[in-house]
XYZ file of C-alpha atoms in Angstrom:
177
model
C 4.116 -7.306 14.025
C 0.719 -5.715 13.041
C -0.423 -2.345 12.681
C -3.030 0.072 11.569
C -2.983 3.339 9.690
C -5.978 4.883 11.303
C -6.753 5.617 15.068
C -10.012 5.056 16.637
C -11.523 8.343 17.474
C -14.602 10.323 17.792
C -16.688 9.691 14.488
C -15.314 6.454 14.312
C -17.179 3.228 14.651
C -15.924 -0.243 14.356
C -18.163 -2.099 12.159
C -17.892 -5.242 10.054
C -18.330 -4.243 6.204
C -17.797 -6.658 3.186
C -14.283 -6.018 1.521
C -13.675 -7.095 -1.816
C -11.856 -10.190 -2.014
C -8.290 -10.222 -1.405
C -6.300 -11.186 -4.801
C -4.041 -13.829 -5.189
C -0.468 -13.525 -4.279
C 1.550 -11.703 -7.217
C 5.145 -12.791 -7.993
C 7.930 -10.554 -9.343
C 11.270 -11.835 -10.493
C 13.779 -13.065 -10.571
C 14.458 -9.315 -10.304
C 17.285 -7.653 -12.076
C 19.731 -4.834 -11.675
C 17.697 -3.238 -14.708
C 14.634 -3.244 -12.602
C 16.569 -1.302 -9.961
C 17.913 1.053 -12.566
C 14.291 1.630 -14.190
C 13.009 2.425 -11.052
C 16.032 4.840 -10.046
C 15.499 6.657 -13.226
C 11.797 7.200 -12.760
C 12.497 8.297 -8.992
C 15.614 10.481 -9.598
C 17.367 8.497 -6.742
C 20.476 7.438 -8.607
C 22.509 6.401 -5.535
C 25.288 4.208 -7.331
C 24.891 1.829 -4.272
C 21.720 0.432 -6.213
C 23.599 -0.117 -9.623
C 27.408 0.275 -9.468
C 28.975 -3.183 -8.479
C 32.377 -1.479 -7.318
C 30.632 1.302 -5.184
C 28.400 -1.348 -3.563
C 31.258 -3.705 -2.781
C 33.342 -0.792 -1.458
C 30.445 0.237 0.807
C 30.661 -3.507 2.322
C 27.625 -5.094 0.327
C 28.272 -8.096 -1.911
C 26.418 -6.406 -4.848
C 24.191 -3.506 -5.504
C 20.772 -3.875 -4.166
C 17.166 -2.478 -4.766
C 15.733 0.968 -3.834
C 13.286 0.085 -1.079
C 10.907 2.548 -2.507
C 10.622 0.117 -5.619
C 9.094 -2.504 -3.436
C 6.862 -0.197 -1.543
C 5.762 0.779 -5.158
C 4.791 -2.637 -5.962
C 3.054 -3.186 -2.988
C 1.170 0.153 -3.679
C 0.095 -1.240 -7.293
C -0.884 -4.568 -5.748
C -3.392 -2.632 -3.236
C -4.615 -0.121 -5.834
C -5.456 -2.621 -8.277
C -7.445 -4.418 -5.456
C -9.105 -1.534 -3.760
C -8.840 1.538 -6.199
C -6.196 3.984 -6.404
C -8.670 6.691 -5.974
C -9.799 5.141 -2.565
C -6.472 5.513 -0.828
C -6.544 7.481 2.252
C -3.359 6.591 3.909
C -0.171 4.518 3.044
C 2.923 3.698 5.289
C 5.755 1.445 4.631
C 8.585 -0.307 6.811
C 11.629 -1.577 5.206
C 12.792 -4.899 6.938
C 15.172 -6.322 4.485
C 17.446 -5.657 1.430
C 16.358 -7.225 -2.246
C 19.143 -8.299 -4.449
C 19.607 -9.238 -7.960
C 18.283 -12.695 -8.543
C 15.576 -12.364 -5.907
C 11.743 -13.571 -6.526
C 9.184 -11.301 -4.459
C 5.751 -12.281 -3.513
C 3.257 -9.772 -2.871
C 0.243 -10.139 -0.772
C -2.243 -8.495 1.673
C -4.956 -9.070 4.053
C -7.690 -6.484 5.530
C -7.115 -5.865 9.241
C -10.188 -4.043 10.309
C -13.328 -2.205 8.775
C -14.959 0.865 10.355
C -17.078 3.863 9.348
C -15.760 7.490 9.917
C -18.223 10.178 10.049
C -17.226 12.914 7.850
C -18.756 16.207 6.642
C -20.026 14.483 3.517
C -21.711 11.733 5.625
C -20.577 8.371 6.840
C -17.717 6.691 4.958
C -16.999 2.875 5.059
C -13.045 2.293 5.407
C -10.802 -0.765 5.594
C -7.214 -0.867 6.844
C -5.147 -3.477 5.113
C -1.653 -4.865 5.707
C 0.754 -5.855 2.814
C 3.806 -7.699 2.487
C 6.700 -7.972 0.251
C 8.769 -11.111 0.766
C 11.667 -12.749 -0.907
C 11.871 -16.333 -1.818
C 13.906 -17.088 1.586
C 10.799 -16.064 3.584
C 12.301 -12.878 4.687
C 9.790 -9.880 4.620
C 11.384 -6.937 2.732
C 8.722 -4.575 3.023
C 5.571 -4.167 5.075
C 2.907 -1.613 4.172
C -0.314 -0.296 5.931
C -3.020 1.099 4.036
C -6.532 2.701 4.546
C -9.037 2.589 1.684
C -12.421 3.871 1.481
C -14.983 1.039 0.614
C -17.696 1.293 -2.137
C -20.805 2.791 -0.850
C -22.637 -0.346 -1.485
C -20.553 -1.965 1.348
C -21.660 0.748 3.867
C -25.330 0.408 2.689
C -25.097 -3.516 3.223
C -23.845 -2.908 6.785
C -26.710 -0.520 7.599
C -29.611 -2.350 5.629
C -29.872 0.150 3.284
C -28.595 3.543 2.100
C -26.551 5.211 4.925
C -27.874 8.225 6.286
C -26.361 11.189 4.289
C -25.252 8.761 1.547
C -26.224 9.977 -1.849
C -28.160 12.999 -0.801
C -28.202 15.972 -2.860
C -27.755 19.349 -1.247
C -31.087 21.127 -0.878
C -31.425 24.312 -2.939
C -33.257 27.299 -1.881
C -34.925 30.258 -3.932
C -31.807 32.224 -2.781
C -29.442 29.564 -4.327
C -31.572 29.030 -7.622
């Protein structure tokens, strides 16, 4: 299933913009309980189902399993390494399968669409991407959708020069100094 993070609305124009090349798939693992516990410590989510064998089995699971947000954080890092952390405008996730000790995870992503949003500071080129975290079984553990602002050069290339309003400095008046 595919999804986008931004809606088409007033001030949004679908347009083809250049997007930085998609990085190669990134692999993690085999993952360990230590990975899970490290994430738990960092996030403050110390639910014993993610590290206590007896507790997890009593709850009906074969072993402890990962906190889903850990896989989401791996996807977030993959995406920000690709398109820049300061360019994130939206990030949504869907948990689809549990991750177990010994699993090997493969992260990947692809652009879904590009468009221009008219903002108060001028036009801004954006890209919506879909990100996936798959287990070695082929199951998708987590899918994420994110929106990133593209570099101004992408918008300039699409309009054949600097976009209207891009890079302009506010005018000063005698009253402003």
